[in-house]
mmCIF file of C-alpha atoms in Angstrom:
data_model
loop_
_atom_site.group_PDB
_atom_site.id
_atom_site.type_symbol
_atom_site.label_atom_id
_atom_site.label_comp_id
_atom_site.label_asym_id
_atom_site.label_seq_id
_atom_site.Cartn_x
_atom_site.Cartn_y
_atom_site.Cartn_z
ATOM 1 C CA MET A 1 7.115 -19.815 -7.261
ATOM 2 C CA THR A 2 4.983 -22.718 -6.091
ATOM 3 C CA PHE A 3 1.770 -23.668 -7.906
ATOM 4 C CA LEU A 4 -0.245 -22.015 -5.092
ATOM 5 C CA ASP A 5 1.867 -18.827 -5.361
ATOM 6 C CA THR A 6 1.184 -18.691 -9.102
ATOM 7 C CA ILE A 7 -2.560 -19.001 -8.497
ATOM 8 C CA LEU A 8 -2.527 -16.408 -5.686
ATOM 9 C CA ASP A 9 -0.541 -14.033 -7.898
ATOM 10 C CA GLU A 10 -3.058 -14.376 -10.734
ATOM 11 C CA LEU A 11 -5.973 -13.878 -8.320
ATOM 12 C CA LEU A 12 -4.312 -10.785 -6.856
ATOM 13 C CA GLN A 13 -3.950 -9.229 -10.332
ATOM 14 C CA ILE A 14 -7.611 -10.011 -11.163
ATOM 15 C CA PHE A 15 -8.825 -8.557 -7.837
ATOM 16 C CA LYS A 16 -6.784 -5.360 -8.141
ATOM 17 C CA ARG A 17 -7.866 -4.898 -11.745
ATOM 18 C CA GLU A 18 -11.572 -5.841 -11.538
ATOM 19 C CA GLY A 19 -12.453 -5.985 -7.833
ATOM 20 C CA ILE A 20 -13.153 -9.112 -5.771
ATOM 21 C CA GLU A 21 -16.899 -9.387 -6.410
ATOM 22 C CA ALA A 22 -16.745 -8.898 -10.191
ATOM 23 C CA ASN A 23 -16.168 -12.628 -10.734
ATOM 24 C CA SER A 24 -17.957 -15.664 -9.352
ATOM 25 C CA ASP A 25 -15.935 -18.736 -8.314
ATOM 26 C CA ALA A 26 -16.850 -20.293 -11.665
ATOM 27 C CA ASP A 27 -15.506 -17.199 -13.503
ATOM 28 C CA LEU A 28 -12.272 -17.369 -11.512
ATOM 29 C CA ILE A 29 -11.828 -21.099 -12.183
ATOM 30 C CA ARG A 30 -12.216 -20.401 -15.910
ATOM 31 C CA LYS A 31 -9.789 -17.441 -15.838
ATOM 32 C CA LEU A 32 -7.230 -19.399 -13.821
ATOM 33 C CA ASP A 33 -7.643 -22.327 -16.193
ATOM 34 C CA ILE A 34 -7.685 -24.899 -13.403
ATOM 35 C CA ARG A 35 -10.065 -27.709 -12.433
ATOM 36 C CA GLN A 36 -12.929 -27.010 -10.069
ATOM 37 C CA SER A 37 -11.687 -29.783 -7.752
ATOM 38 C CA THR A 38 -8.222 -28.159 -7.632
ATOM 39 C CA PHE A 39 -9.774 -24.757 -6.823
ATOM 40 C CA HIS A 40 -11.751 -26.237 -3.908
ATOM 41 C CA GLU A 41 -8.707 -28.119 -2.666
ATOM 42 C CA LEU A 42 -6.771 -24.831 -2.483
ATOM 43 C CA PHE A 43 -9.584 -22.707 -1.036
ATOM 44 C CA SER A 44 -12.125 -23.976 1.489
ATOM 45 C CA SER A 45 -14.342 -20.911 0.998
ATOM 46 C CA ARG A 46 -14.501 -17.530 -0.682
ATOM 47 C CA GLU A 47 -13.351 -15.932 2.587
ATOM 48 C CA ASN A 48 -10.400 -18.329 2.778
ATOM 49 C CA MET A 49 -9.407 -17.501 -0.812
ATOM 50 C CA VAL A 50 -9.433 -13.714 -0.151
ATOM 51 C CA LYS A 51 -7.488 -14.201 3.080
ATOM 52 C CA GLN A 52 -4.774 -16.256 1.315
ATOM 53 C CA VAL A 53 -4.519 -13.637 -1.445
ATOM 54 C CA ILE A 54 -4.107 -10.851 1.139
ATOM 55 C CA LEU A 55 -1.409 -12.775 3.049
ATOM 56 C CA TYR A 56 0.423 -13.334 -0.248
ATOM 57 C CA ASP A 57 0.101 -9.611 -1.115
ATOM 58 C CA ILE A 58 1.393 -8.526 2.306
ATOM 59 C CA GLU A 59 4.491 -10.697 1.958
ATOM 60 C CA LEU A 60 5.056 -9.420 -1.594
ATOM 61 C CA GLU A 61 4.638 -5.745 -0.683
ATOM 62 C CA ASN A 62 6.842 -5.905 2.424
ATOM 63 C CA ARG A 63 9.645 -7.568 0.438
ATOM 64 C CA ARG A 64 9.297 -5.024 -2.364
ATOM 65 C CA GLN A 65 9.360 -2.139 0.103
ATOM 66 C CA THR A 66 12.639 -3.413 1.638
ATOM 67 C CA GLU A 67 14.217 -3.614 -1.823
ATOM 68 C CA LEU A 68 12.922 -0.138 -2.702
ATOM 69 C CA LEU A 69 14.294 1.528 0.443
ATOM 70 C CA SER A 70 17.727 -0.048 -0.119
ATOM 71 C CA THR A 71 18.105 2.137 -3.238
ATOM 72 C CA ALA A 72 17.757 5.441 -1.285
ATOM 73 C CA THR A 73 20.762 7.575 -0.357
ATOM 74 C CA ASN A 74 19.213 9.510 2.576
ATOM 75 C CA PRO A 75 16.110 9.456 4.834
ATOM 76 C CA VAL A 76 14.330 12.199 2.857
ATOM 77 C CA GLU A 77 14.669 10.142 -0.312
ATOM 78 C CA GLU A 78 13.387 7.073 1.599
ATOM 79 C CA ILE A 79 10.204 8.954 2.558
ATOM 80 C CA MET A 80 9.869 10.304 -1.003
ATOM 81 C CA LEU A 81 10.299 6.835 -2.496
ATOM 82 C CA LEU A 82 7.597 5.464 -0.198
ATOM 83 C CA LEU A 83 5.265 8.293 -1.183
ATOM 84 C CA GLN A 84 5.922 7.918 -4.891
ATOM 85 C CA ASP A 85 5.533 4.148 -4.693
ATOM 86 C CA GLY A 86 2.281 4.551 -2.718
ATOM 87 C CA ALA A 87 0.857 6.949 -5.284
ATOM 88 C CA LYS A 88 1.834 4.633 -8.142
ATOM 89 C CA THR A 89 0.417 1.556 -6.398
ATOM 90 C CA ILE A 90 -2.916 3.270 -5.662
ATOM 91 C CA LYS A 91 -3.177 4.434 -9.269
ATOM 92 C CA GLN A 92 -2.883 0.834 -10.462
ATOM 93 C CA ILE A 93 -5.635 -0.504 -8.185
ATOM 94 C CA ASN A 94 -9.278 -0.339 -9.089
ATOM 95 C CA PRO A 95 -11.015 1.541 -6.203
ATOM 96 C CA ILE A 96 -13.694 -1.165 -6.247
ATOM 97 C CA TYR A 97 -11.041 -3.613 -4.927
ATOM 98 C CA ILE A 98 -10.614 -1.596 -1.698
ATOM 99 C CA ALA A 99 -14.424 -1.332 -1.247
ATOM 100 C CA ASP A 100 -14.848 -5.072 -1.966
ATOM 101 C CA LEU A 101 -12.070 -6.051 0.446
ATOM 102 C CA GLN A 102 -13.941 -4.350 3.307
ATOM 103 C CA LYS A 103 -16.717 -6.925 2.836
ATOM 104 C CA TYR A 104 -14.262 -9.561 4.123
ATOM 105 C CA PRO A 105 -13.590 -8.383 7.729
ATOM 106 C CA GLU A 106 -10.810 -10.839 8.557
ATOM 107 C CA ALA A 107 -8.836 -10.172 5.372
ATOM 108 C CA TRP A 108 -9.433 -6.407 5.649
ATOM 109 C CA GLN A 109 -8.267 -6.435 9.302
ATOM 110 C CA MET A 110 -5.080 -8.333 8.324
ATOM 111 C CA SER A 111 -4.383 -5.863 5.527
ATOM 112 C CA MET A 112 -4.929 -2.825 7.779
ATOM 113 C CA GLN A 113 -2.935 -4.327 10.657
ATOM 114 C CA ASN A 114 0.023 -4.793 8.336
ATOM 115 C CA VAL A 115 -0.310 -1.163 7.194
ATOM 116 C CA ILE A 116 -0.397 -0.051 10.862
ATOM 117 C CA ASP A 117 2.535 -2.178 12.061
ATOM 118 C CA ASN A 118 4.641 -1.578 8.954
ATOM 119 C CA ASN A 119 3.882 2.149 8.840
ATOM 120 C CA GLN A 120 4.746 2.758 12.481
ATOM 121 C CA HIS A 121 7.935 0.723 12.359
ATOM 122 C CA VAL A 122 9.304 1.892 9.004
ATOM 123 C CA ASN A 123 8.345 5.557 9.266
ATOM 124 C CA ALA A 124 9.517 5.903 12.874
ATOM 125 C CA GLU A 125 12.867 4.361 11.985
ATOM 126 C CA ILE A 126 13.329 6.603 8.915
ATOM 127 C CA LEU A 127 12.243 9.762 10.753
ATOM 128 C CA ASN A 128 14.463 9.016 13.744
ATOM 129 C CA ARG A 129 17.476 8.495 11.501
ATOM 130 C CA GLY A 130 16.564 11.639 9.560
ATOM 131 C CA ILE A 131 16.407 13.726 12.742
ATOM 132 C CA LEU A 132 19.821 12.479 13.857
ATOM 133 C CA GLN A 133 21.292 13.288 10.426
ATOM 134 C CA GLY A 134 19.713 16.766 10.321
ATOM 135 C CA TYR A 135 17.147 16.218 7.581
ATOM 136 C CA PHE A 136 14.037 16.361 9.762
ATOM 137 C CA ARG A 137 13.220 18.866 12.474
ATOM 138 C CA LYS A 138 14.321 17.935 15.982
ATOM 139 C CA ASP A 139 11.119 19.256 17.549
ATOM 140 C CA ILE A 140 8.772 16.765 15.832
ATOM 141 C CA ASN A 141 6.947 14.261 18.002
ATOM 142 C CA LEU A 142 7.884 10.935 16.405
ATOM 143 C CA GLN A 143 4.918 9.004 17.787
ATOM 144 C CA LEU A 144 2.494 11.733 16.749
ATOM 145 C CA VAL A 145 3.900 12.232 13.237
ATOM 146 C CA THR A 146 3.845 8.470 12.450
ATOM 147 C CA LYS A 147 0.237 8.353 13.770
ATOM 148 C CA ILE A 148 -0.761 11.350 11.602
ATOM 149 C CA ILE A 149 0.818 9.762 8.495
ATOM 150 C CA LEU A 150 -1.161 6.581 9.214
ATOM 151 C CA GLU A 151 -4.470 8.338 9.896
ATOM 152 C CA GLN A 152 -4.037 10.343 6.691
ATOM 153 C CA PHE A 153 -3.723 7.041 4.846
ATOM 154 C CA PHE A 154 -6.972 5.721 6.319
ATOM 155 C CA MET A 155 -8.730 8.966 5.479
ATOM 156 C CA MET A 156 -7.478 8.790 1.905
ATOM 157 C CA ILE A 157 -8.770 5.262 1.249
ATOM 158 C CA ASN A 158 -12.144 5.921 2.929
ATOM 159 C CA PRO A 159 -14.671 6.213 0.036
ATOM 160 C CA ALA A 160 -16.900 8.343 2.296
ATOM 161 C CA SER A 161 -14.152 10.995 2.522
ATOM 162 C CA PHE A 162 -12.956 10.813 -1.077
ATOM 163 C CA PRO A 163 -15.441 9.077 -3.402
ATOM 164 C CA PRO A 164 -13.383 7.392 -6.172
ATOM 165 C CA ALA A 165 -15.761 8.651 -8.858
ATOM 166 C CA LYS A 166 -15.095 12.233 -7.833
ATOM 167 C CA TYR A 167 -11.421 12.216 -6.770
ATOM 168 C CA ASP A 168 -8.272 10.785 -8.325
ATOM 169 C CA LEU A 169 -6.739 8.765 -5.466
ATOM 170 C CA SER A 170 -3.172 9.400 -6.556
ATOM 171 C CA GLU A 171 -3.847 13.156 -6.555
ATOM 172 C CA VAL A 172 -5.412 12.908 -3.086
ATOM 173 C CA PHE A 173 -2.317 10.967 -1.969
ATOM 174 C CA ARG A 174 -0.032 13.663 -3.362
ATOM 175 C CA SER A 175 -2.005 16.515 -1.829
ATOM 176 C CA ILE A 176 -2.120 14.896 1.608
ATOM 177 C CA TYR A 177 1.465 13.731 1.922
ATOM 178 C CA LEU A 178 3.878 15.743 -0.185
ATOM 179 C CA TYR A 179 3.099 19.041 1.498
ATOM 180 C CA TYR A 180 3.145 17.448 4.924
ATOM 181 C CA VAL A 181 6.660 16.102 4.387
ATOM 182 C CA ARG A 182 7.963 19.554 3.491
ATOM 183 C CA GLY A 183 6.636 20.798 6.846
ATOM 184 C CA ILE A 184 8.581 18.280 8.943
ATOM 185 C CA CYS A 185 11.894 18.873 7.097
ATOM 186 C CA THR A 186 14.755 21.149 8.133
ATOM 187 C CA ASP A 187 16.046 23.631 5.522
ATOM 188 C CA MET A 188 18.567 21.008 4.406
ATOM 189 C CA GLY A 189 15.928 18.273 4.180
ATOM 190 C CA GLY A 190 13.445 20.644 2.513
ATOM 191 C CA LYS A 191 15.901 21.426 -0.284
ATOM 192 C CA LEU A 192 16.399 17.703 -0.908
ATOM 193 C CA ALA A 193 12.649 17.153 -0.921
ATOM 194 C CA GLU A 194 12.127 20.021 -3.402
ATOM 195 C CA GLU A 195 14.840 18.618 -5.663
ATOM 196 C CA TYR A 196 13.240 15.200 -5.483
ATOM 197 C CA PHE A 197 9.750 16.613 -6.283
ATOM 198 C CA SER A 198 10.988 18.463 -9.360
ATOM 199 C CA ARG A 199 13.127 15.530 -10.513
ATOM 200 C CA THR A 200 10.317 12.973 -10.263
ATOM 201 C CA ASN A 201 7.604 15.399 -11.443
ATOM 202 C CA MET A 202 5.326 14.615 -8.517
#
């Protein structure tokens, strides 16, 4: 890791734990234990700092997802791993972070665009392979199903739909996705999904 990577990683942990707006620049400089001049050399503005953190997070998450999917033995397990990982990731993030991030339009747009591009590419590829191997139903509309999965994600993270104070995001995630996956599986895929649910206690 470079010095900048180390700083971005620490900032990412602070943001996900406390939110972006919980700390002033002075607070962050103190928590990072770096000089003010160094901080301003690395980040030209607050917006620039958030943008760099998001780019770092995108690269980290995409790499981690590739490693995660390489451990699966079939397409149903790939979908299940993504769901389980998503639920776990959301549980570890303070909902304030998502609300705060929306105050930085450029960084938020980059984050959402990665979700859109990654979701469409990864899910379409998994579903297509799963259909060919007999795990997912042949009559599903690939484009429509990947779009529905994506729109469900946006609905889930929208605080107007599911206020964090009232709903547990990981439970919302589970309720939205797990039952949907069962519906697009064949009997063979459904059995694997059921086994996976019971095994992982989701």
